[in-house]
Amino acid sequence: MIGKRVLSQEPVTLAEVKELTEAREKEGELTYEQTLTMDYCNKFAKLDKKKAEELIAEVEGLEKLSRRHAISLSDLLPSNADEIKLLFSKEHFVLSDEEISKLLDIVGKYKG
């Protein structure tokens, strides 16, 4: 990694990581870390890129929530209020029961 530096950072969904890793695999052999990443994405990516982006767009429309929050929701697809509360437990805001219910409704549309 000598001579390499980070040019920019932005959060991405597991679906995007999977797509990027698959594209890299077509170019040549994957490194050990890339192979581990591909295995992880195959096990845990629950949505494809298109559905993940749709969910993110819906969640970003809500007050308080950023793209980073929306990506976490699309990757984890929480199924109950406790999981959502746990996901946002370290944030500097508290979601109301109504907001949690709305998030569960949004996530529920993409789960099945």
GROMACS .gro file of C-alpha atoms in nm:
model
  112
    1MET     CA    1   0.000   0.000   0.000
    2ILE     CA    2   0.302   0.230  -0.012
    3GLY     CA    3   0.232   0.524  -0.236
    4LYS     CA    4  -0.143   0.479  -0.233
    5ARG     CA    5  -0.377   0.725  -0.069
    6VAL     CA    6  -0.747   0.770  -0.028
    7LEU     CA    7  -0.883   1.021  -0.277
    8SER     CA    8  -1.240   1.024  -0.148
    9GLN     CA    9  -1.474   0.832   0.078
   10GLU     CA   10  -1.844   0.770   0.060
   11PRO     CA   11  -2.066   0.502   0.210
   12VAL     CA   12  -2.198   0.241  -0.033
   13THR     CA   13  -2.442  -0.045   0.001
   14LEU     CA   14  -2.340  -0.409   0.012
   15ALA     CA   15  -2.513  -0.448  -0.324
   16GLU     CA   16  -2.280  -0.187  -0.476
   17VAL     CA   17  -1.975  -0.348  -0.316
   18LYS     CA   18  -2.082  -0.683  -0.460
   19GLU     CA   19  -2.126  -0.531  -0.805
   20LEU     CA   20  -1.787  -0.357  -0.790
   21THR     CA   21  -1.612  -0.673  -0.671
   22GLU     CA   22  -1.775  -0.881  -0.946
   23ALA     CA   23  -1.657  -0.626  -1.204
   24ARG     CA   24  -1.305  -0.642  -1.059
   25GLU     CA   25  -1.316  -1.023  -1.074
   26LYS     CA   26  -1.383  -1.007  -1.450
   27GLU     CA   27  -1.068  -0.795  -1.494
   28GLY     CA   28  -0.843  -1.045  -1.319
   29GLU     CA   29  -0.778  -1.246  -1.009
   30LEU     CA   30  -0.905  -1.105  -0.681
   31THR     CA   31  -0.677  -1.043  -0.386
   32TYR     CA   32  -0.736  -1.228  -0.061
   33GLU     CA   33  -0.919  -0.928   0.089
   34GLN     CA   34  -1.135  -0.888  -0.221
   35THR     CA   35  -1.227  -1.256  -0.210
   36LEU     CA   36  -1.331  -1.222   0.154
   37THR     CA   37  -1.535  -0.915   0.062
   38MET     CA   38  -1.706  -1.104  -0.221
   39ASP     CA   39  -1.791  -1.394   0.013
   40TYR     CA   40  -1.931  -1.153   0.272
   41CYS     CA   41  -2.146  -0.975   0.013
   42ASN     CA   42  -2.278  -1.303  -0.124
   43LYS     CA   43  -2.384  -1.407   0.226
   44PHE     CA   44  -2.528  -1.081   0.354
   45ALA     CA   45  -2.639  -0.858   0.065
   46LYS     CA   46  -3.017  -0.889   0.082
   47LEU     CA   47  -3.116  -0.648  -0.195
   48ASP     CA   48  -2.991  -0.586  -0.546
   49LYS     CA   49  -2.848  -0.245  -0.630
   50LYS     CA   50  -3.169  -0.109  -0.786
   51LYS     CA   51  -3.393  -0.199  -0.491
   52ALA     CA   52  -3.133  -0.074  -0.243
   53GLU     CA   53  -3.123   0.264  -0.420
   54GLU     CA   54  -3.504   0.284  -0.420
   55LEU     CA   55  -3.514   0.215  -0.046
   56ILE     CA   56  -3.239   0.471   0.016
   57ALA     CA   57  -3.427   0.735  -0.183
   58GLU     CA   58  -3.740   0.677   0.025
   59VAL     CA   59  -3.555   0.690   0.357
   60GLU     CA   60  -3.355   1.001   0.262
   61GLY     CA   61  -3.685   1.181   0.217
   62LEU     CA   62  -3.751   1.150   0.589
   63GLU     CA   63  -3.640   1.412   0.836
   64LYS     CA   64  -3.327   1.346   1.049
   65LEU     CA   65  -3.193   1.063   0.834
   66SER     CA   66  -2.890   1.093   0.605
   67ARG     CA   67  -2.770   0.873   0.321
   68ARG     CA   68  -2.545   0.688   0.567
   69HIS     CA   69  -2.848   0.597   0.778
   70ALA     CA   70  -3.043   0.490   0.470
   71ILE     CA   71  -2.757   0.266   0.357
   72SER     CA   72  -2.744   0.098   0.699
   73LEU     CA   73  -3.117   0.031   0.678
   74SER     CA   74  -3.089  -0.113   0.326
   75ASP     CA   75  -2.802  -0.342   0.424
   76LEU     CA   76  -2.954  -0.470   0.748
   77LEU     CA   77  -3.329  -0.458   0.672
   78PRO     CA   78  -3.439  -0.444   1.036
   79SER     CA   79  -3.762  -0.625   1.108
   80ASN     CA   80  -3.877  -0.468   1.435
   81ALA     CA   81  -3.859  -0.148   1.638
   82ASP     CA   82  -3.588  -0.281   1.870
   83GLU     CA   83  -3.354  -0.344   1.577
   84ILE     CA   84  -3.410   0.010   1.448
   85LYS     CA   85  -3.352   0.157   1.793
   86LEU     CA   86  -3.030  -0.042   1.821
   87LEU     CA   87  -2.917   0.079   1.479
   88PHE     CA   88  -2.963   0.443   1.582
   89SER     CA   89  -2.855   0.407   1.946
   90LYS     CA   90  -2.532   0.606   1.906
   91GLU     CA   91  -2.688   0.894   1.717
   92HIS     CA   92  -2.748   1.236   1.867
   93PHE     CA   93  -3.120   1.215   1.806
   94VAL     CA   94  -3.404   0.985   1.906
   95LEU     CA   95  -3.659   0.851   1.661
   96SER     CA   96  -4.021   0.873   1.765
   97ASP     CA   97  -4.247   0.568   1.756
   98GLU     CA   98  -4.416   0.716   1.451
   99GLU     CA   99  -4.083   0.754   1.268
  100ILE     CA  100  -3.982   0.399   1.358
  101SER     CA  101  -4.316   0.271   1.232
  102LYS     CA  102  -4.268   0.458   0.905
  103LEU     CA  103  -3.919   0.310   0.865
  104LEU     CA  104  -4.054  -0.039   0.929
  105ASP     CA  105  -4.320   0.017   0.662
  106ILE     CA  106  -4.060   0.133   0.410
  107VAL     CA  107  -3.821  -0.154   0.485
  108GLY     CA  108  -4.110  -0.402   0.477
  109LYS     CA  109  -4.186  -0.311   0.115
  110TYR     CA  110  -3.839  -0.422   0.008
  111LYS     CA  111  -3.795  -0.725   0.233
  112GLY     CA  112  -4.013  -0.977   0.060
   0.00000   0.00000   0.00000
